[in-house]
Coordinates of C-alpha atoms in Angstrom, one line a residue:
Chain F
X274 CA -28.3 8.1 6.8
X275 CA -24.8 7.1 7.5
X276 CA -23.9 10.3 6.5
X277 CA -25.5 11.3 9.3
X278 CA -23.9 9.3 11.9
X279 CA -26.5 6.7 12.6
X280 CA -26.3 3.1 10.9
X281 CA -28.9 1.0 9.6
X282 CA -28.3 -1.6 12.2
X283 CA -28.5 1.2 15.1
X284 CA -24.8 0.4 16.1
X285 CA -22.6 3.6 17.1
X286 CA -19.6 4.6 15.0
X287 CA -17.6 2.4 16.9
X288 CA -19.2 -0.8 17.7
X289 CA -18.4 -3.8 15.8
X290 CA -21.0 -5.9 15.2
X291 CA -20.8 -10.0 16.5
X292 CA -17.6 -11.0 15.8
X293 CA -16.5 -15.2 16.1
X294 CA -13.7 -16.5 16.0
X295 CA -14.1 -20.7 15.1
X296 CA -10.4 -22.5 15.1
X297 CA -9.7 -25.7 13.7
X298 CA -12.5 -25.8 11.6
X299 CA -10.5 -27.7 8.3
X300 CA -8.9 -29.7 10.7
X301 CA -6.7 -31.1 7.4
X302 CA -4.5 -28.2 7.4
X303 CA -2.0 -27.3 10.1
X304 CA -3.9 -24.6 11.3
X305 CA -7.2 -23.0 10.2
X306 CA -10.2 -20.6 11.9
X307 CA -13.4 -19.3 10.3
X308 CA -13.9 -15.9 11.6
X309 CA -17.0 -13.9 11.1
X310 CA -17.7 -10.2 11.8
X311 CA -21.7 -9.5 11.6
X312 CA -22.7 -12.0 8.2
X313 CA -18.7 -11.5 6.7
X314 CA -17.3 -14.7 6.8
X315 CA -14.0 -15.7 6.4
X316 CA -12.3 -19.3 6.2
X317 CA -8.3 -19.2 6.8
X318 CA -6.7 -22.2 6.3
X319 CA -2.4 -22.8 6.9
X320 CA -0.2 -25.7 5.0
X321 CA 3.3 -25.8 6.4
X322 CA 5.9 -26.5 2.8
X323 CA 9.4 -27.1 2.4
X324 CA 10.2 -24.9 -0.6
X325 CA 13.2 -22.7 -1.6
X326 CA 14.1 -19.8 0.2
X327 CA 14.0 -15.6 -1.4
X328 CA 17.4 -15.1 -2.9
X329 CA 17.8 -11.8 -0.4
X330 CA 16.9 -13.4 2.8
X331 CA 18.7 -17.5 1.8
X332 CA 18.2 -18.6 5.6
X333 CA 15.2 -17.0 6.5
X334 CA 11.1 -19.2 6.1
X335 CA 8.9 -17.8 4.2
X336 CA 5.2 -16.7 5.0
X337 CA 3.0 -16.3 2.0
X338 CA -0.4 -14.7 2.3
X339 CA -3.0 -15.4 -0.7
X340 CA -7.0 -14.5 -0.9
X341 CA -9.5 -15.7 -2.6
X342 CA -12.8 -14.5 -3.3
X343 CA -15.4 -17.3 -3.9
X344 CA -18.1 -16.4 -6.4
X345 CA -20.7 -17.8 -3.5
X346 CA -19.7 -14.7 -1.4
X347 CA -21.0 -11.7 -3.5
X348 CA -23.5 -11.6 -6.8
X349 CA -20.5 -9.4 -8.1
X350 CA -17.1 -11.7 -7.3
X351 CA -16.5 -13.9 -10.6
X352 CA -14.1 -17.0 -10.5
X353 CA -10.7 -16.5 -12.0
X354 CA -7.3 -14.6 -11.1
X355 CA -6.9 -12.5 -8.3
X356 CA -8.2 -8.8 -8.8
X357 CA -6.6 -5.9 -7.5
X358 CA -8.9 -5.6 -4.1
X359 CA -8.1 -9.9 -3.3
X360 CA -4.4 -8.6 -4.1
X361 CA -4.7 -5.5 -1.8
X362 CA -6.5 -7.6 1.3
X363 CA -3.7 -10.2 0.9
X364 CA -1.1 -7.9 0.7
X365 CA -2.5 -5.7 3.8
X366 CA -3.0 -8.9 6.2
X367 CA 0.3 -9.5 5.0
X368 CA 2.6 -6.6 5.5
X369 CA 0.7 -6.0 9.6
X370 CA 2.0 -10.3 10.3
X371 CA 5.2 -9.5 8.9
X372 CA 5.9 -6.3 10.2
X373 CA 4.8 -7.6 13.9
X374 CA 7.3 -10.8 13.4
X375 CA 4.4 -12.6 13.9
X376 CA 6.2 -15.8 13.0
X377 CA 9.8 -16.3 13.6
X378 CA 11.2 -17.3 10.1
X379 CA 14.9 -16.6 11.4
X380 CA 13.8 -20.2 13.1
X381 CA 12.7 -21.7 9.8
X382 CA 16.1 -23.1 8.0
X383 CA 16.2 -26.7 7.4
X384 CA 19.2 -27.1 5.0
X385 CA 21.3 -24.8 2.8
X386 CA 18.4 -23.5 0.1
X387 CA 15.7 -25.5 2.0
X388 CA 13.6 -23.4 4.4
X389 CA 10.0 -23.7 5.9
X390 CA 6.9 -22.1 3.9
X391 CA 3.8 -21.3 5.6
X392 CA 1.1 -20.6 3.1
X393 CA -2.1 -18.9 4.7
X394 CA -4.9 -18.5 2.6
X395 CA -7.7 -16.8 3.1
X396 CA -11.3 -17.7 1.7
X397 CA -13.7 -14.9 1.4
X398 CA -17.3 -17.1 2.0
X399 CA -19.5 -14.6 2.8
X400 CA -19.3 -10.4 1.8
X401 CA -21.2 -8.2 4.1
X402 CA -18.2 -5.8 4.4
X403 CA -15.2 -4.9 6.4
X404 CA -13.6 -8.0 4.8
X405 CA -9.9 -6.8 6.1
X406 CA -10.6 -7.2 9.7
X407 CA -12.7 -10.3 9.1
X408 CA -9.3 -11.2 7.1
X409 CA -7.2 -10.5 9.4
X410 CA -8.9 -12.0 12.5
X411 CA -9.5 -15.4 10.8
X412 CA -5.4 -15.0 9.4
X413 CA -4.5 -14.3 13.2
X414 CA -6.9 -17.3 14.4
X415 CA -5.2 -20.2 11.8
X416 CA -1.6 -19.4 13.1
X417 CA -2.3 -19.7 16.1
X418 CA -4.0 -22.9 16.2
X419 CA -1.2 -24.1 13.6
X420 CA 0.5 -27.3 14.7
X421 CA 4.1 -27.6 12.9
X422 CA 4.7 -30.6 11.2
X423 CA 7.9 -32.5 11.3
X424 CA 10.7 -32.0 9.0
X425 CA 13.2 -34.6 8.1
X426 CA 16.0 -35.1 5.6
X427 CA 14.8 -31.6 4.1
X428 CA 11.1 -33.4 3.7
X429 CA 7.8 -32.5 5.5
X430 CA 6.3 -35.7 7.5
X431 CA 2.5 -34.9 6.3
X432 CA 0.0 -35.6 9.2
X433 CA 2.9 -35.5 12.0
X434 CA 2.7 -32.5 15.0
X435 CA 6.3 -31.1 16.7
X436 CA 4.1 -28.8 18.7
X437 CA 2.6 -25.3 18.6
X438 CA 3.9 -22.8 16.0
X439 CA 5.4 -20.2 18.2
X440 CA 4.2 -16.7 17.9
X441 CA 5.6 -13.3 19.0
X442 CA 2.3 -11.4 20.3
X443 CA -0.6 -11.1 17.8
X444 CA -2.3 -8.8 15.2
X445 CA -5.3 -7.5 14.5
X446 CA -6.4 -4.8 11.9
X447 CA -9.1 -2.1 12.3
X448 CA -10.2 -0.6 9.3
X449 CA -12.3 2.7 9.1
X450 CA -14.9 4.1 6.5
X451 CA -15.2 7.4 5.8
X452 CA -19.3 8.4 4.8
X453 CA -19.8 12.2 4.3
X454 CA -17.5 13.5 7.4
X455 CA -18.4 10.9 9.9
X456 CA -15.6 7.8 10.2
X457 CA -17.0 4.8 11.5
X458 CA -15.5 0.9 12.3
X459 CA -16.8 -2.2 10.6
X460 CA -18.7 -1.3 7.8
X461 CA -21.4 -3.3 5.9
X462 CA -21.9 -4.0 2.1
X463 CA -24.0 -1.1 1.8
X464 CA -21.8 1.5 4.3
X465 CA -19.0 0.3 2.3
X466 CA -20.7 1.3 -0.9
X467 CA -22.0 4.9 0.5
X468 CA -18.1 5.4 1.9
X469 CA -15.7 7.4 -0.3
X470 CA -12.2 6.0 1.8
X471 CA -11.1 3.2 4.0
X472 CA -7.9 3.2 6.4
X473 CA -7.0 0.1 7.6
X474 CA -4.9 0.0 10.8
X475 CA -3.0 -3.4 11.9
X476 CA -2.1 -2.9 15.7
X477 CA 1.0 -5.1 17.6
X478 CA 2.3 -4.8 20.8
X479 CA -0.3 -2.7 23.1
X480 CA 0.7 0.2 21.3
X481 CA 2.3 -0.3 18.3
X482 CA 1.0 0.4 14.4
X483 CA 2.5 -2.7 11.9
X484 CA 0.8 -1.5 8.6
X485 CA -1.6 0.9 7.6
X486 CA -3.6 1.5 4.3
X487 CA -5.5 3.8 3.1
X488 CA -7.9 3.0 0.3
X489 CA -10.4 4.8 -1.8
X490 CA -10.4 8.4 -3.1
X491 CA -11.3 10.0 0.3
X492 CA -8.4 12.0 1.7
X493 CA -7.8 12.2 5.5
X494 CA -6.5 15.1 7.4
X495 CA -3.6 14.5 10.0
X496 CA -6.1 14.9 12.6
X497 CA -8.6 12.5 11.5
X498 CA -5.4 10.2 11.1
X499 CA -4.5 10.4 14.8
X500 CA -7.7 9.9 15.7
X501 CA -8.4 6.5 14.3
X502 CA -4.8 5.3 15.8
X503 CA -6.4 5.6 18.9
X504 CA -9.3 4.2 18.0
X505 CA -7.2 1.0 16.7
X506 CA -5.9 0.6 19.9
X507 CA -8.8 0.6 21.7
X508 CA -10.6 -1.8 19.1
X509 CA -7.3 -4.1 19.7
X510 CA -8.4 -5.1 22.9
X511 CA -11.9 -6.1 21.3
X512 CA -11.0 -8.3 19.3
X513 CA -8.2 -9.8 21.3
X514 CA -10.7 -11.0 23.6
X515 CA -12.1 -12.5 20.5
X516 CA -9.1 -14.7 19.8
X517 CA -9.3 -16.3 23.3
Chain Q
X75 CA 24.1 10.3 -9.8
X76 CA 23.3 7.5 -12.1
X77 CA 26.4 5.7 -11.1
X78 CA 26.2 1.9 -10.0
X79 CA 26.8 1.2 -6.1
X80 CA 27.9 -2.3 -5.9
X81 CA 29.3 -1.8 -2.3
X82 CA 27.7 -3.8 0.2
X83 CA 25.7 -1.8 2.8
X84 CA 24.6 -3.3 6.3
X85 CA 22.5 -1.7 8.7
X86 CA 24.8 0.0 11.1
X87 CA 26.1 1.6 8.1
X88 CA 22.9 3.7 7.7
X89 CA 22.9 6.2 10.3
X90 CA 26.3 7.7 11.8
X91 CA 27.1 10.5 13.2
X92 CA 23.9 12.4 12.6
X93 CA 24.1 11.8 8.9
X94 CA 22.7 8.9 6.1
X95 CA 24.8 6.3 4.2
X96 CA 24.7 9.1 1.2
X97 CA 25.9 12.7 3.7
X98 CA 22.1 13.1 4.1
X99 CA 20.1 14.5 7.2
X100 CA 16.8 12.6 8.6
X101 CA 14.6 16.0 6.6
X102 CA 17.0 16.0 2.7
X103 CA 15.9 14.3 0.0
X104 CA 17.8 12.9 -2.5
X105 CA 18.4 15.2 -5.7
X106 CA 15.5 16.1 -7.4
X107 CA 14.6 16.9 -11.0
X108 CA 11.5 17.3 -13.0
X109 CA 10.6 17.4 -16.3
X110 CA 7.0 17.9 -17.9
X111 CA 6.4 17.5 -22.0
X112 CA 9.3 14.3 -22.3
X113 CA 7.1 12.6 -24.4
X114 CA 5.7 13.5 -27.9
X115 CA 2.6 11.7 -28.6
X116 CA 1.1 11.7 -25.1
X117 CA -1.4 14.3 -23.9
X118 CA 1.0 15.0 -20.8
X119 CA 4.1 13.5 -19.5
X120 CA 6.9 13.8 -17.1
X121 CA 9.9 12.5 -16.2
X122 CA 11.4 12.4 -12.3
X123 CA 14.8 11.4 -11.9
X124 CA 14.9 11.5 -7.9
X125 CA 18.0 10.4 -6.5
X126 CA 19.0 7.1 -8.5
X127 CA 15.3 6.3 -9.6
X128 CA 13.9 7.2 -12.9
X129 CA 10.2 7.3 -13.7
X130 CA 8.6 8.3 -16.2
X131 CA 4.6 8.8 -16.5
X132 CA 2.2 9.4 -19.8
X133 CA -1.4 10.8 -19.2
X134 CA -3.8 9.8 -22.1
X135 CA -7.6 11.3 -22.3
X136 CA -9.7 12.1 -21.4
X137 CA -11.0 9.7 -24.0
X138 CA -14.0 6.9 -24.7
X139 CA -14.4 4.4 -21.8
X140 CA -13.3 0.6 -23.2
X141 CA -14.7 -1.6 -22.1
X142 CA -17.9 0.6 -22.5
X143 CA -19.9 -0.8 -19.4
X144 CA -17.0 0.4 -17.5
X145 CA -18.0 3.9 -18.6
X146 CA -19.9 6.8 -15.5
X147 CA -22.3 9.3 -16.5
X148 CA -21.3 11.0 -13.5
X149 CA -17.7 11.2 -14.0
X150 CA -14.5 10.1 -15.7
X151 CA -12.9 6.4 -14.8
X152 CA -9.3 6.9 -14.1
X153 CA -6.8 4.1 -15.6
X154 CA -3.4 4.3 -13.6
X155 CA -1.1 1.4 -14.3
X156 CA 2.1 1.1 -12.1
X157 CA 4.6 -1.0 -13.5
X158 CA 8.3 -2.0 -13.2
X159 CA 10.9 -2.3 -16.2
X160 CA 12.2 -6.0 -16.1
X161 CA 15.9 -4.0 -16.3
X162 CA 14.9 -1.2 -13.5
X163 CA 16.5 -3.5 -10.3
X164 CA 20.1 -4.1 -9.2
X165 CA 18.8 -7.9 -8.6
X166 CA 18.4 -10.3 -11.4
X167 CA 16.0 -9.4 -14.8
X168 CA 12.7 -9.1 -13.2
X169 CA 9.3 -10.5 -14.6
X170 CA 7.5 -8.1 -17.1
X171 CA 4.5 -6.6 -16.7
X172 CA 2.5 -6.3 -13.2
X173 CA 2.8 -8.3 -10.1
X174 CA 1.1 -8.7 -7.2
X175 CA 2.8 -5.7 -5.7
X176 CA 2.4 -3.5 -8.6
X177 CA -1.4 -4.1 -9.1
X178 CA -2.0 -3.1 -5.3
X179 CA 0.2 -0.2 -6.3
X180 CA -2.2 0.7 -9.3
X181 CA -4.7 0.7 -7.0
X182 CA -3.7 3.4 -4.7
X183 CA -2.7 5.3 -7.0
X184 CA -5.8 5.4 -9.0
X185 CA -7.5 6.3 -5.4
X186 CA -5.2 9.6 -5.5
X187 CA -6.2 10.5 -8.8
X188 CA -9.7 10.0 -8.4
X189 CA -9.6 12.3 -5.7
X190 CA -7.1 15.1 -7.0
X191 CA -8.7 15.4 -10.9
X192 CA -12.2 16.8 -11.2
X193 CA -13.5 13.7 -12.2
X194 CA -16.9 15.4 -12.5
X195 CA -16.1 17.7 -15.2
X196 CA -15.6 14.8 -17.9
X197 CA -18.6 12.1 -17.4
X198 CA -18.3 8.8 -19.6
X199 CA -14.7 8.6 -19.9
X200 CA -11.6 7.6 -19.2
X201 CA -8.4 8.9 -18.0
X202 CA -5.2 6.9 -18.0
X203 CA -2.2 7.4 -16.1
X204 CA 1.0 5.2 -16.9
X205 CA 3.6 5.3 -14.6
X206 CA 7.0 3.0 -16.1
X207 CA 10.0 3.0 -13.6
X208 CA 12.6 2.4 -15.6
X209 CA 15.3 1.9 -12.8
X210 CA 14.4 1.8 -9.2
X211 CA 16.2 2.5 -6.1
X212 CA 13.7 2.9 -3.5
X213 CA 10.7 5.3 -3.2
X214 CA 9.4 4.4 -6.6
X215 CA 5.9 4.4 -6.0
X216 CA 5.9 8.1 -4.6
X217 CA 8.2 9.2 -7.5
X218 CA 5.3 7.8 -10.1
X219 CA 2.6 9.0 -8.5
X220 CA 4.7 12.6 -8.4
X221 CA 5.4 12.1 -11.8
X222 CA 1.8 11.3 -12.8
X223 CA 0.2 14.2 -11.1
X224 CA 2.7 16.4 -13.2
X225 CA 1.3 14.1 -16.9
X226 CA -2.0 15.5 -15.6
X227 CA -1.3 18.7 -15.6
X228 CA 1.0 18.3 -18.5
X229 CA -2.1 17.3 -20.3
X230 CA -4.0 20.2 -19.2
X231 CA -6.4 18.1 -17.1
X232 CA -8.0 20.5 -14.5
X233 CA -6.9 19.1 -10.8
X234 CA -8.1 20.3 -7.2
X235 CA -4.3 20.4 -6.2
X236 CA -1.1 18.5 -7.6
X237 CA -0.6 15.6 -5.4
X238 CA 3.1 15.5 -3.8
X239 CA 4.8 11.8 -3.0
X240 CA 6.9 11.3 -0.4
X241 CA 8.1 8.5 2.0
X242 CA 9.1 8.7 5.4
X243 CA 10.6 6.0 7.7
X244 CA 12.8 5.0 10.5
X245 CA 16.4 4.0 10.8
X246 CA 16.8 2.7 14.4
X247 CA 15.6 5.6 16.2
X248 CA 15.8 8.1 13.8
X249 CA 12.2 9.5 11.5
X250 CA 13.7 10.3 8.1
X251 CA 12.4 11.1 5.0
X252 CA 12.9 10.1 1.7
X253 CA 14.3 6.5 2.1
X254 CA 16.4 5.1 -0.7
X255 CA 16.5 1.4 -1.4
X256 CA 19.1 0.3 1.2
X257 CA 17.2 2.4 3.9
X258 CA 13.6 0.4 2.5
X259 CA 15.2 -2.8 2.8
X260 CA 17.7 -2.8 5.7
X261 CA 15.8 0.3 8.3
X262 CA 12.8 -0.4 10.4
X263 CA 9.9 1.3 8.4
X264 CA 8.8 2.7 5.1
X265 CA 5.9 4.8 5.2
X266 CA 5.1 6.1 1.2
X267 CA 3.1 8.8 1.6
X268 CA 0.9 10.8 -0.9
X269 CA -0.6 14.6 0.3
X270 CA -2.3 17.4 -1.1
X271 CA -0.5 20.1 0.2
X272 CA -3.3 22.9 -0.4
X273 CA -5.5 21.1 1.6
X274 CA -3.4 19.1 4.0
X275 CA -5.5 15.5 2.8
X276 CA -3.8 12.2 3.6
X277 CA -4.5 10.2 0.2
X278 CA -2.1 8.0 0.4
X279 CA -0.9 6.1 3.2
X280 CA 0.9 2.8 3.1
X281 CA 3.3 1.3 5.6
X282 CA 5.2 -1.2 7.1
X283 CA 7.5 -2.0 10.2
X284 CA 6.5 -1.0 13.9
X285 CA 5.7 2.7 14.9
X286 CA 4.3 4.1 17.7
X287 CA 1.8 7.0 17.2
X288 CA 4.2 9.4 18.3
X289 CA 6.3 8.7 15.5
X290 CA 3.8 8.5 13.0
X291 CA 2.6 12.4 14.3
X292 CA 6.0 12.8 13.4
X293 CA 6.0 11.5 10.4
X294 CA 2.9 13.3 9.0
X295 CA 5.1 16.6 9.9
X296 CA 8.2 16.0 8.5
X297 CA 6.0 14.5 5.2
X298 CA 4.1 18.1 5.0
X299 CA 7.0 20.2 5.5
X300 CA 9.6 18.1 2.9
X301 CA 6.5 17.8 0.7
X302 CA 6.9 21.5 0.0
X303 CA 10.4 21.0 -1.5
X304 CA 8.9 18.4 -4.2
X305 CA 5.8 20.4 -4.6
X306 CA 7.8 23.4 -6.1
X307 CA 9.8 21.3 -8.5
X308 CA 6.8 20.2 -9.7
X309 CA 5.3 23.5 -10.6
X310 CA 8.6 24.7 -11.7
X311 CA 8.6 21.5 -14.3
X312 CA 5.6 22.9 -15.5
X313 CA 6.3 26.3 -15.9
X314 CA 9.8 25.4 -17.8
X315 CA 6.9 23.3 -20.3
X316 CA 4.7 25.7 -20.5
X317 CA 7.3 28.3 -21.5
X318 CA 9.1 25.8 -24.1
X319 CA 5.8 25.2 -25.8
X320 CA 5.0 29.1 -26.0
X321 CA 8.5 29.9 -27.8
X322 CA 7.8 26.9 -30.2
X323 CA 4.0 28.8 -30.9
X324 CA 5.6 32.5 -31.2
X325 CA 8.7 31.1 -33.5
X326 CA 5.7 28.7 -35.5
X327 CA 4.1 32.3 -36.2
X328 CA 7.2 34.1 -37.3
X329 CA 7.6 31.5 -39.7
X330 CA 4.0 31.6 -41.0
X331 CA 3.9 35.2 -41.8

């Protein structure tokens, strides 16, 4: 069918299905958002630390991105240590904030080898495909309702609010399937098991690519290539509107 | 070549005057050299020593699928396992075994090799492809997945086309290709790429940094044309293998008769 070009749900190659975007929904941490694309769900949740900074960059915060995927979101995810596609979506969501500067860790020094850690991680809940962009979005969503605590001495003061974490612009990631020859955006469970290749596109800046991944034994030609860049920045816009 | 740098490099360093911190332009790579058969009791192996990296790849099968579930009746699982020597850095004794980064980078790579072997001609097994780097300096994960394409071969397992690694990037304004460690961790982008020349497929594409799509178009044809270069050491790796092991066969039967 979707070799064909038409999806189950009737949607066109490009159309995303509903997407929400629900901030502040573990109000406990300093920033969260449950975002949902069609019946993917996925809970982001951010806890500002004071920990140690990387030996290369010793003035610079640290942003570190983790997923998890709960056993309650797929009959097939078992509990225990990340596997290699939690690693992948972490790392991917990742490399498109840090690439953009999302977060300005130059900012992020408290004292000589004591910086600012943001942790964001990101709870897989609910699998029905494209789990990236519902990744991403929900990622995208916590920092920017993230409230930064305040530091003193070197310490965190737990439950306290200095203001809004400032953010340079935002990202968002499209990713694309590739089913027989068609390439399509969004893809369910079931398009995702008929697809032989994703490429994942995080977009910064109106016009800008921050990361990009391509995934699954499918090859794409330079053409094809081009053409979902353009598509990424058109699908930008879409779900830019979604994070209000 | 294998020499240590202990200068310290900073950004402006990296492009003057038209040329890289090493004499390059934005299109040379670093030196090159491949060699197929280093290993004995693998099926296929290679070593590439591309500029100051070494890497060195062992293909295994194709053999019984453990754990048996695991196993296709359609085609054979490939096993490719990226990993980085505790002593391959300049920085500090690393942590053995894989990380986060080098299980993501196991996982691409096995998506190249699923593509480029014919998977379909060996149902219910197992392939392995081990890439070691034994010391690093930027571009490593191209250089294994170069180096494991050439096992394959090495190994005599039939491929659609031999898949070429390469990395591209950006130094201020200027696309260049073949980034060594100080242009990964001090320029603007690193883009590892993975191609099948033959066919012109894109199966591997990672990145990070800011580009426009201009400079990605440009990228993509800077990657195809220096991919050429790598492609023919490859072959030429092979051929020098091939040619070793059919003097050992004609001097085995001299000595028989």
């Amino acid at each position: 069918m979707a070799a064909k070009g038409q999806r189950e749900d009737g949607r066109g190659p490009l159309d995303y299905r509903a997407i929400s975007v629900n901030k502040g929904f573990a109000p406990n941490a300093e920033g969260s958002c449950l975002a949902s694309i069609g019946k993917s769900k996925v809970l982001a949740g951010i806890k500002f630390d004071v920990m140690a900074p990387f030996a290369d960059r010793p003035t610079e915060g640290v942003v570190m991105v983790n997923a998890e995927f709960s056993p309650m979101a797929h009959p097939e995810f078992r509990a225990g240590p990340p596997d290699a596609q939690s690693i992948e979506l972490a790392r991917v969501v990742d490399r498109g904030l840090r690439s953009a500067k999302i977060v300005d860790t130059e900012n992020m020094l408290l004292m000589e080898g004591k910086v600012q850690g943001i942790f964001i991680d990101l709870y897989v809940l609910d699998h029905d495909g494209n789990l990236i962009d519902t990744a991403a979005l929900a990622a995208m969503g916590a920092l920017q309702d993230s409230k930064v605590p305040k530091f003193e001495d070197g310490k965190i003061v737990r439950g306290s609010n200095s203001g809004n974490l400032k953010l340079n612009d935002a990202v968002v990631c499209t990713s694309f399937e590739k089913i027989g020859k068609n390439i399509m955006v969004d893809a369910t469970d079931a398009e995702e098991i008929a697809s032989s290749g994703r490429l994942s596109l995080s977009t910064a800046n109106g016009d800008l690519i921050c990361s990009s991944q391509k995934s699954g034994a499918a090859g794409f030609s330079k053409d094809e290539y081009m053409q979902m860049i353009d598509w990424s920045f058109e699908k930008r816009k879409e779900l830019l509107s979604k994070l209000g | 070549m294998a020499g240590k740098v202990n200068k310290m490099v900073e950004k402006a360093d990296l492009f003057k005057n038209g040329k890289r911190i090493d004499g390059r332009t934005p299109m040379d790579l670093r030196p090159l050299k491949i060699t197929a058969g280093v290993l004995d009791r693998a099926q296929g192996s290679c070593l590439v020593e591309w500029g100051r990296n070494k890497v060195i790849a062992a293909v295994y099968g194709p053999h019984e699928v453990l754990p048996k579930h695991l196993a296709d009746p359609t085609k054979a699982i490939i096993n490719a396992r990226y990993v980085m020597a505790p002593f391959s850095g300049q920085e500090e004794h690393g942590r053995s075994g894989p990380n986060r980064r080098s299980i993501e980078i196991s996982k691409v790579a096995k998506h190249v090799f699923e593509n480029a072997v014919l998977v379909e001609q060996f149902p219910k097994t197992m392939i392995d492809v081990h890439m070691e780097v034994l010391q690093s300096d930027g571009g490593t994960r191209v250089a294994g997945i170069t180096a494991g394409a050439v096992a394959l071969a090495d190994a005599g397992i039939p491929l659609r086309d031999m898949p070429v690694g390469l990395s591209a990037g950006k130094i201020g304004e200027t696309l260049v290709l073949d980034l060594d460690k100080y242009e990964d961790n001090l320029g603007d982008s690193d883009m590892p790429f993975v191609i099948l020349p033959r066919t012109g497929e894109i199966l591997l594409s990672q990145m990070d940094g800011m580009l426009s799509r201009e400079d990605i178009s440009q990228a993509f044809d800077m990657i195809f044309e220096g991919a050429k270069k790598v492609r023919d050491k490859q072959i030429e790796a092979l051929k020098t293998s091939y040619e070793r092991m059919a003097a050992q066969v004609t001097t085995q039967g001299e000595t028989n008769q």
